Coordinates of C-alpha atoms in Angstrom, one line a residue:
V1 CA 86.2 125.3 104.4
V2 CA 86.1 125.2 100.5
C3 CA 83.1 126.0 98.1
A4 CA 82.0 126.1 94.5
I5 CA 78.8 126.9 92.5
L6 CA 77.2 125.0 89.7
R7 CA 75.1 127.3 87.6
D8 CA 71.9 126.3 85.3
V9 CA 72.0 122.7 86.4
T10 CA 69.2 120.5 84.9
F11 CA 68.4 117.5 87.2
T12 CA 66.6 114.4 86.1
Q13 CA 65.4 111.8 88.6
E14 CA 68.4 109.6 87.6
S15 CA 71.0 112.4 87.9
Y16 CA 69.5 113.8 91.0
T17 CA 69.7 110.3 92.8
S18 CA 73.3 109.9 91.4
F19 CA 74.1 113.2 92.9
L20 CA 73.0 112.3 96.3
D21 CA 74.7 108.8 96.0
L22 CA 78.0 110.3 95.0
Q23 CA 77.7 112.4 98.4
D24 CA 77.1 109.3 100.3
Q25 CA 79.9 107.4 98.7
L26 CA 82.4 110.2 99.4
H27 CA 81.2 110.4 102.9
R28 CA 82.0 106.8 103.6
N29 CA 85.3 106.7 101.8
L30 CA 87.4 109.8 101.4
C31 CA 85.6 111.7 104.0
R32 CA 86.2 108.6 106.6
Q33 CA 82.5 108.7 107.8
R34 CA 82.5 112.6 107.9
S35 CA 85.3 112.7 110.4
L36 CA 87.6 114.4 107.8
V37 CA 85.2 116.2 105.5
A38 CA 81.4 116.9 105.6
I39 CA 79.7 117.9 102.3
G40 CA 76.7 120.2 102.3
T41 CA 74.8 121.1 99.0
H42 CA 72.2 123.9 98.9
D43 CA 69.7 125.4 96.4
L44 CA 71.4 128.7 95.9
D45 CA 68.1 130.5 95.0
S46 CA 66.8 129.8 98.5
V47 CA 69.5 131.6 100.4
C48 CA 71.4 134.7 100.2
G49 CA 75.1 135.2 100.1
P50 CA 77.8 135.9 101.5
F51 CA 77.8 132.9 103.6
T52 CA 79.6 132.5 106.9
Y53 CA 81.0 129.5 108.6
D54 CA 81.1 129.9 112.4
A55 CA 81.3 128.2 115.6
R56 CA 78.4 128.9 118.2
P57 CA 77.0 127.4 121.3
P58 CA 74.4 124.6 120.7
S59 CA 71.7 126.5 122.3
A60 CA 72.3 129.5 119.8
I61 CA 71.7 127.4 116.8
N62 CA 68.0 127.0 115.8
F63 CA 66.8 125.6 112.6
V64 CA 64.5 123.2 110.7
P65 CA 66.6 120.1 109.8
L66 CA 66.2 117.9 106.7
K67 CA 65.4 114.9 108.9
P68 CA 63.0 114.0 110.3
E69 CA 60.7 115.1 107.5
G70 CA 58.1 117.7 108.6
A71 CA 60.1 118.4 111.8
P72 CA 59.8 121.7 113.7
S73 CA 62.6 123.9 114.6
Y74 CA 65.2 122.5 116.9
N75 CA 68.1 123.9 118.8
A76 CA 71.4 122.1 118.0
A77 CA 71.6 120.3 121.3
D78 CA 68.0 118.9 121.1
L79 CA 68.6 117.8 117.6
L80 CA 71.6 115.8 118.4
R81 CA 69.7 114.0 121.3
L82 CA 66.9 113.3 119.0
Y83 CA 69.3 111.7 116.4
E84 CA 70.8 109.6 119.2
T85 CA 67.4 108.0 120.1
D86 CA 65.0 108.2 117.1
A87 CA 64.8 105.1 115.0
E88 CA 63.8 107.2 112.1
C89 CA 67.2 108.9 112.2
K90 CA 69.4 106.0 112.9
S91 CA 71.5 106.7 109.7
L92 CA 72.6 110.0 111.5
K93 CA 73.4 108.5 114.9
P94 CA 76.9 107.5 114.1
Y95 CA 77.9 111.2 113.3
V96 CA 76.7 112.6 116.5
P97 CA 79.8 111.8 118.7
L98 CA 81.9 113.9 116.4
I99 CA 80.7 117.2 117.8
K100 CA 78.4 116.2 120.7
D101 CA 80.7 116.9 123.5
S102 CA 82.2 120.2 122.0
P103 CA 81.1 123.5 123.7
L104 CA 80.8 125.2 120.4
Y105 CA 79.2 123.6 117.2
P106 CA 80.2 124.4 113.6
V107 CA 77.4 126.1 111.6
V108 CA 77.1 127.5 107.9
L109 CA 74.7 130.5 107.7
D110 CA 73.8 132.9 105.0
A111 CA 73.6 136.6 105.0
N112 CA 70.3 136.7 106.8
D113 CA 71.6 134.5 109.5
T114 CA 69.6 131.4 108.4
V115 CA 71.2 128.2 109.3
M116 CA 72.1 126.1 106.0
S117 CA 73.8 123.2 107.7
L118 CA 75.1 121.8 110.9
P119 CA 78.2 120.1 109.8
P120 CA 79.0 117.2 109.9
I121 CA 75.5 116.2 110.9
I122 CA 72.7 117.5 108.8
N123 CA 71.7 120.2 106.2
G124 CA 68.8 122.7 107.0
D125 CA 65.5 122.2 105.3
R126 CA 65.3 125.8 104.0
S127 CA 68.2 125.2 101.4
K128 CA 67.6 121.6 100.4
I129 CA 68.1 120.4 96.9
T130 CA 65.2 119.2 94.8
L131 CA 64.6 118.3 91.1
D132 CA 63.6 121.9 90.5
T133 CA 67.0 123.3 91.7
K134 CA 68.8 125.3 89.0
H135 CA 71.8 126.7 90.9
V136 CA 73.8 124.4 93.5
F137 CA 75.9 125.9 96.1
I138 CA 78.5 123.2 97.4
E139 CA 80.4 123.7 100.6
C140 CA 83.0 121.3 102.2
T141 CA 84.0 121.7 105.7
A142 CA 86.9 119.7 106.9
T143 CA 89.7 119.1 109.3
D144 CA 92.1 118.5 106.5
L145 CA 92.2 121.1 103.6
T146 CA 93.8 118.7 101.2
K147 CA 91.0 116.2 101.5
A148 CA 88.5 119.0 101.3
N149 CA 89.9 120.2 98.1
I150 CA 89.9 116.5 96.7
V151 CA 86.3 116.0 97.6
L152 CA 85.1 119.4 96.1
D153 CA 87.0 118.8 92.9
T154 CA 85.4 115.3 92.6
M155 CA 82.0 116.8 93.1
V156 CA 82.2 119.6 90.6
T157 CA 84.1 117.6 87.9
M158 CA 81.5 114.8 88.1
F159 CA 78.4 117.0 88.1
S160 CA 79.4 120.1 86.0
Q161 CA 78.4 118.2 83.0
Y162 CA 74.7 118.8 83.8
C163 CA 75.2 122.7 83.7
A164 CA 73.8 124.7 80.8
S165 CA 77.4 125.3 79.9
P166 CA 78.8 121.9 80.5
Y167 CA 82.0 121.4 82.5
T168 CA 82.0 125.1 83.9
V169 CA 82.0 125.9 87.5
E170 CA 81.8 129.2 89.4
P171 CA 84.7 129.8 91.9
V172 CA 84.0 131.1 95.3
D173 CA 86.3 133.3 97.4
V174 CA 87.1 132.0 101.0
I175 CA 88.1 134.6 103.4
Y176 CA 89.2 134.1 107.0
K177 CA 88.7 136.9 109.6
N178 CA 89.6 137.4 113.0
A179 CA 88.0 140.6 114.6
D180 CA 87.4 142.0 111.0
V181 CA 90.9 141.6 110.1
I182 CA 91.6 139.1 107.0
T183 CA 94.0 136.5 108.1
N184 CA 93.8 134.2 105.1
S185 CA 92.0 133.9 101.7
Y186 CA 91.9 131.6 98.7
T187 CA 89.7 130.8 95.8
T188 CA 88.0 127.4 95.5
P189 CA 87.7 124.9 93.8
A190 CA 91.4 124.4 93.2
L191 CA 90.9 121.8 90.0
S192 CA 94.6 121.4 90.5
T193 CA 96.5 119.0 88.1
R194 CA 100.0 117.4 88.9
K195 CA 102.8 115.5 87.1
E196 CA 103.7 111.8 87.9
T197 CA 106.3 109.7 86.2
A198 CA 106.8 106.1 85.6
K199 CA 109.6 104.1 83.8
V200 CA 108.7 102.5 80.5
D201 CA 110.7 99.3 81.4
F202 CA 108.9 99.2 84.8
V203 CA 105.4 99.4 83.2
N204 CA 106.1 96.8 80.6
S205 CA 107.7 94.3 83.3
L206 CA 104.9 94.9 85.7
I207 CA 102.1 94.3 82.9
G208 CA 104.0 91.5 81.0
I209 CA 104.0 93.4 77.6
E210 CA 106.5 95.2 75.3
L211 CA 105.0 98.5 74.4
E212 CA 107.1 101.3 72.8
P213 CA 107.1 104.6 74.6
H214 CA 104.9 106.4 71.9
Q215 CA 102.4 103.6 72.1
M216 CA 102.2 104.3 76.0
L217 CA 101.7 108.0 75.3
T218 CA 98.6 107.1 73.2
L219 CA 97.3 104.8 75.8
C220 CA 97.7 107.4 78.5
N221 CA 95.9 110.1 76.6
K222 CA 93.1 107.5 76.1
I223 CA 92.6 107.0 79.9
Q224 CA 92.7 110.8 80.7
L225 CA 96.2 110.8 82.0
G226 CA 97.2 113.3 79.2
P227 CA 98.9 115.2 78.0
A228 CA 101.6 112.6 78.5
S229 CA 105.2 113.2 77.4
L230 CA 108.7 111.5 77.5
L231 CA 111.2 113.2 79.7
D232 CA 113.8 110.8 78.2
A233 CA 113.7 107.5 76.4
N234 CA 112.7 105.5 79.5
T235 CA 110.8 108.0 81.5
L236 CA 107.1 108.6 80.9
Q237 CA 105.4 111.7 82.5
V238 CA 101.7 111.8 82.8
T239 CA 99.3 114.8 83.8
V240 CA 96.9 113.6 86.6
P241 CA 93.5 115.4 86.4
P242 CA 91.5 116.7 89.4
T243 CA 89.3 113.7 88.9
R244 CA 92.1 111.1 89.6
S245 CA 93.1 111.6 93.2
D246 CA 93.7 107.8 93.4
I247 CA 96.8 108.1 91.1
L248 CA 99.7 108.1 93.8
H249 CA 102.4 105.7 92.5
P250 CA 103.9 104.5 89.3
V251 CA 102.1 101.2 89.9
D252 CA 98.7 103.1 89.5
I253 CA 99.9 104.5 86.1
A254 CA 101.0 100.9 85.1
E255 CA 97.4 99.7 86.2
D256 CA 95.7 102.3 84.0
I257 CA 97.9 101.5 80.9
A258 CA 97.0 97.9 81.5
I259 CA 93.3 98.7 81.3
A260 CA 93.7 100.9 78.3
Y261 CA 95.8 98.1 76.6
G262 CA 93.2 95.5 77.4
Y263 CA 93.8 92.6 79.9
N264 CA 92.5 90.1 77.2
N265 CA 95.1 91.4 74.9
I266 CA 98.0 90.5 77.3
V267 CA 99.5 87.3 75.9
K268 CA 99.7 84.4 78.4
R269 CA 103.2 83.0 78.8
V270 CA 104.8 80.0 80.5
P271 CA 107.2 81.4 83.2
Q272 CA 110.9 81.1 82.1
T273 CA 111.7 79.5 85.3
C274 CA 110.2 76.1 86.5
T275 CA 109.9 75.8 90.2
V276 CA 108.0 73.5 92.5
G277 CA 106.4 75.2 95.6
K278 CA 106.3 73.6 99.0
E279 CA 105.8 74.6 102.6
Q280 CA 108.7 76.0 104.5
P281 CA 110.3 73.3 106.5
L282 CA 109.8 75.2 109.8
N283 CA 106.1 75.7 109.0
L284 CA 105.8 72.0 108.1
L285 CA 107.4 70.9 111.3
T286 CA 105.1 73.4 113.2
D287 CA 101.9 71.9 111.6
L288 CA 102.9 68.3 112.2
L289 CA 103.7 68.9 115.9
R290 CA 100.3 70.7 116.4
D291 CA 98.5 67.6 115.4
E292 CA 100.7 65.4 117.7
I293 CA 100.5 67.5 120.7
G294 CA 96.7 68.0 120.2
R295 CA 96.5 64.0 120.3
A296 CA 98.4 64.1 123.5
G297 CA 95.4 65.9 125.2
Y298 CA 96.5 69.5 124.9
T299 CA 94.3 72.4 123.7
E300 CA 95.9 75.0 121.3
V301 CA 95.7 78.6 122.1
L302 CA 96.7 81.6 120.2
T303 CA 97.7 84.5 122.2
H304 CA 98.8 88.2 121.6
G305 CA 102.3 89.0 120.3
L306 CA 102.4 92.1 122.4
C307 CA 102.5 92.2 126.2
S308 CA 103.4 94.4 129.0
I309 CA 107.1 94.7 130.3
H310 CA 105.7 93.3 133.8
D311 CA 104.1 90.3 132.3
N312 CA 107.1 89.5 129.9
F313 CA 109.8 89.8 132.7
T314 CA 108.7 90.8 136.3
A315 CA 105.8 88.6 136.6
L316 CA 107.9 85.6 135.5
G317 CA 110.6 86.3 138.0
R318 CA 113.0 87.5 135.6
A319 CA 115.3 90.5 135.4
V320 CA 113.9 93.3 133.2
K321 CA 116.1 93.3 130.0
Q322 CA 114.4 95.8 127.7
E323 CA 117.4 95.7 125.4
S324 CA 116.6 92.1 124.6
A325 CA 113.0 93.0 123.6
V326 CA 111.5 95.0 120.9
S327 CA 109.8 97.9 122.5
L328 CA 106.8 100.0 121.1
S329 CA 107.5 103.8 121.1
N330 CA 103.9 104.5 121.4
P331 CA 101.9 101.7 122.8
A332 CA 98.1 102.0 123.0
N333 CA 98.2 101.1 126.6
V334 CA 100.3 99.3 129.2
E335 CA 99.3 95.9 127.9
Y336 CA 101.1 96.4 124.6
E337 CA 104.5 97.8 125.6
V338 CA 106.9 95.1 124.1
V339 CA 106.9 92.2 121.6
R340 CA 106.9 89.0 123.7
T341 CA 110.2 87.2 124.1
T342 CA 108.5 84.2 125.7
L343 CA 105.1 82.4 125.0
L344 CA 104.7 81.8 128.8
P345 CA 102.7 85.0 129.7
G346 CA 99.9 84.1 127.1
L347 CA 99.5 80.6 128.4
L348 CA 99.5 81.6 132.0
K349 CA 96.8 84.4 131.2
T350 CA 94.8 81.7 129.6
L351 CA 94.9 79.8 132.7
Q352 CA 93.9 82.9 134.6
H353 CA 90.9 83.6 132.4
N354 CA 89.7 80.0 132.6
R355 CA 89.7 79.9 136.4
S356 CA 86.0 78.9 136.4
A357 CA 86.7 75.6 134.6
S358 CA 87.2 72.4 136.3
F359 CA 90.8 71.5 137.2
T360 CA 90.0 68.1 138.5
S361 CA 91.5 66.4 135.6
G362 CA 94.3 69.2 135.0
M363 CA 94.2 71.9 132.3
K364 CA 96.6 71.5 129.3
Y365 CA 97.3 74.2 126.9
F366 CA 100.0 74.7 124.3
E367 CA 101.0 77.3 121.7
I368 CA 103.4 77.1 118.7
S369 CA 104.1 80.6 117.6
D370 CA 106.9 83.2 117.0
I371 CA 108.5 85.3 119.5
V372 CA 110.6 88.3 118.7
L373 CA 114.1 89.0 120.0
A374 CA 116.4 92.0 119.5
D375 CA 119.3 91.0 117.1
N376 CA 121.7 93.5 115.6
E377 CA 124.4 90.9 114.8
H378 CA 122.9 88.6 112.5
A379 CA 121.0 90.9 110.0
I380 CA 120.9 89.3 106.6
T381 CA 118.9 91.9 104.7
E382 CA 119.9 95.3 103.4
T383 CA 117.6 97.0 105.9
I384 CA 118.9 96.0 109.4
V385 CA 115.8 95.9 111.5
G386 CA 117.7 94.7 114.6
A387 CA 115.2 91.9 115.4
K388 CA 114.5 88.5 114.4
N389 CA 111.6 86.0 114.8
V390 CA 112.0 82.7 116.7
R391 CA 109.6 79.9 116.7
R392 CA 108.8 78.2 119.7
V393 CA 106.6 75.5 121.2
S394 CA 105.3 76.0 124.8
A395 CA 102.9 74.1 126.8
V396 CA 101.4 74.2 130.3
Y397 CA 99.7 71.7 132.8
A398 CA 97.9 72.9 135.8
G399 CA 95.8 70.7 138.1
P400 CA 95.7 69.0 141.4
T401 CA 99.3 68.1 141.2
S402 CA 102.2 70.1 139.6
G403 CA 102.4 67.7 136.7
F404 CA 106.1 67.9 136.2
E405 CA 106.2 64.3 134.8
I406 CA 103.5 65.3 132.3
V407 CA 105.4 68.2 130.6
H408 CA 108.6 66.1 130.8
G409 CA 106.7 63.4 128.9
L410 CA 105.8 65.9 126.3
V411 CA 109.3 67.1 126.0
D412 CA 110.5 63.4 125.3
R413 CA 107.6 63.0 122.8
I414 CA 108.6 66.1 120.9
M415 CA 112.2 64.8 120.6
T416 CA 111.0 61.4 119.4
L417 CA 108.8 62.9 116.8
T418 CA 111.8 65.0 115.5
E419 CA 113.9 61.9 115.4
V420 CA 116.3 63.0 118.1
A421 CA 117.7 60.3 120.5
P422 CA 118.5 60.7 124.1
G423 CA 122.1 61.2 125.1
G424 CA 124.0 58.6 126.8
D425 CA 124.0 60.5 130.3
Y426 CA 120.2 61.0 129.9
I427 CA 119.8 57.3 129.4
K428 CA 121.9 56.3 132.5
A429 CA 120.1 58.9 134.6
T430 CA 116.6 57.4 133.7
Q431 CA 117.9 53.8 134.2
G432 CA 119.2 54.8 137.7
A433 CA 115.7 56.3 138.6
G434 CA 114.0 52.8 137.6
G435 CA 113.2 53.8 134.0
S436 CA 113.5 51.4 131.0
M437 CA 114.6 54.0 128.4
G438 CA 117.7 52.2 127.4
E439 CA 115.7 49.0 126.4
E440 CA 113.5 51.2 124.2
E441 CA 116.3 52.7 122.3
Q442 CA 116.8 49.8 120.0
F443 CA 113.4 50.4 118.4
R444 CA 113.8 54.3 118.2
V445 CA 114.0 56.0 114.6
S446 CA 116.7 58.7 115.0
R447 CA 119.0 60.7 112.9
D448 CA 122.5 59.7 113.0
G449 CA 124.6 62.0 115.4
W450 CA 121.4 63.8 116.8
T451 CA 121.1 63.6 120.5
Y452 CA 119.7 65.5 123.3
E453 CA 120.2 65.6 127.1
V454 CA 118.0 66.8 130.1
K455 CA 120.1 68.5 132.7
A456 CA 119.5 70.6 135.8
L457 CA 119.0 74.2 134.9
D458 CA 121.9 76.5 135.6
E459 CA 121.7 78.7 138.6
D460 CA 122.7 81.7 136.4
A461 CA 120.2 81.1 133.8
E462 CA 117.7 84.0 133.3
E463 CA 114.7 81.5 133.5
I464 CA 115.7 80.4 136.9
G465 CA 113.5 82.8 138.7
T466 CA 110.3 81.3 137.0
Y467 CA 110.8 77.8 138.2
F468 CA 110.5 76.2 141.8
P469 CA 114.0 75.8 143.2
G470 CA 115.4 72.4 142.2
R471 CA 112.4 71.6 139.9
A472 CA 113.7 73.0 136.6
A473 CA 115.5 71.5 133.8
M474 CA 117.1 72.5 130.6
V475 CA 117.3 70.6 127.2
T476 CA 120.3 70.6 125.2
L477 CA 121.0 69.4 121.6
R478 CA 123.9 68.0 119.9
K479 CA 123.9 67.6 116.1
P480 CA 126.5 67.0 113.2
G481 CA 128.5 70.1 112.2
V482 CA 128.0 71.9 115.4
E483 CA 130.6 71.6 118.1
E484 CA 128.8 73.3 121.1
E485 CA 125.7 72.1 122.7
I486 CA 122.7 74.0 121.7
V487 CA 120.2 74.9 124.5
L488 CA 116.8 74.1 123.1
G489 CA 114.7 75.5 126.1
T490 CA 113.5 74.7 129.7
F491 CA 110.8 73.1 131.5
G492 CA 109.9 72.8 135.1
I493 CA 107.3 73.6 138.0
L494 CA 106.3 77.2 138.1
H495 CA 107.4 79.2 141.3
P496 CA 104.6 80.1 143.5
N497 CA 105.2 83.8 143.0
V498 CA 104.8 83.4 139.2
L499 CA 101.4 81.6 140.0
K500 CA 100.5 84.4 142.3
N501 CA 101.4 87.1 139.8
F502 CA 99.0 85.6 137.1
D503 CA 96.4 84.7 139.7
V504 CA 96.6 80.9 139.0
S505 CA 95.3 79.0 142.0
Y506 CA 96.7 75.5 141.2
P507 CA 100.2 74.3 140.8
A508 CA 101.6 74.2 137.2
S509 CA 104.5 73.1 135.2
V510 CA 105.5 74.5 131.8
M511 CA 108.0 73.9 128.8
E512 CA 109.4 76.0 126.1
L513 CA 111.5 74.9 123.3
D514 CA 113.0 76.5 120.2
L515 CA 112.1 74.6 117.0
A516 CA 114.5 75.9 114.5
P517 CA 117.4 73.9 115.6
L518 CA 115.6 70.7 115.3
L519 CA 115.5 71.1 111.5

């Protein structure tokens, strides 16, 4: 708790309203809806010091509250029940849960044991502020002493100008006792100042001006960041007053200097570099594929980037390899343990949550998004984060039949759109099965040297457990400048156990491909 007294205050209707508005604004912002700090203001002439901040059972706290107007005396428990249900007091309802379930309620009392306030809920009617109030007692109860001091400093610096002796405040000694033994004490308000520094060239470059250090000193004094001084030719030191708790970083100093200099005085210049902006190639490919896959009858979904270890590995029939995934050290719940390494859990959960929809014509969903893989080898920044984003496209079909040929067709369509031609082995395989792919190839637009093959999925592949035995394939890519085949992804019919784990009642086929290698 921190306190202060403003003596010989003269309120007008305008300043009185402003005083109350300031409390409301502080409660909403710095005080985080009173969860960190609660402000109580009282008419000092109506109460008698010394004051006590105590914790008592709700039934032992009886007083007349400020709201509702003309209310009788309530005990604290009955009062909170009233605030939960009475429409007239709906503005106080959000604060009730802060203390409702506590066995003891905080309370501020005067020397006569008169209740002055029940923080953080309501003040007592006995000590309420009016236009005729001359001496104001301010108390801030808090769970964070630093925040409490900031709030109190803001209150007294803003309204000490209305005292008979402007900008004066009477300090209050706060004494903590345990069984009549003093355990701690301090005097408030602190009204503390602090020093912050910023580089002159940093300020100039950020604003886009060229000021000399002595000119910056003048501007700092102009905006109440003085006295300012130079530690050296390039280092500016300012004094942050109690009213400026928002000054946290050299950027804040630069912003205030820019305001003092005048935004309209900053000369507009043509950038020294001339560049043409355009969409990242991977994002452009992503957007184009979204349109084309949507035209193929698929509905796009956007699913969570976090999932459980069970959904990401076990439910898909894959071995748990936590070292390949980015894990959260303190997940909110079991559903958010790791960053997904595949898009399949999100698509299958979408099917699960749409069980009531008709599957007669089949359900088609797709997602193009990023997964995250652990990667300590290819860090390209100074800060090794040990992870990389991988853009993938994944689709699922579920219906009366497995729909393997449907997702297979989508794979071929994606490769056609990205101008990758089928390889010779793939063409021969389709011709042997009665297909006509070889005849179509003379009309295909493709990049020279870019080919893809569709092969049976290797038995030792980590995805093998996801698919029905003998009904899974992998897509490989060959492109100029790369000797080895690149495995783009897999597709196939889902294993019945996977369908059971995600509570999907119909057979389903899925595909998942990496997009970056196609650029």
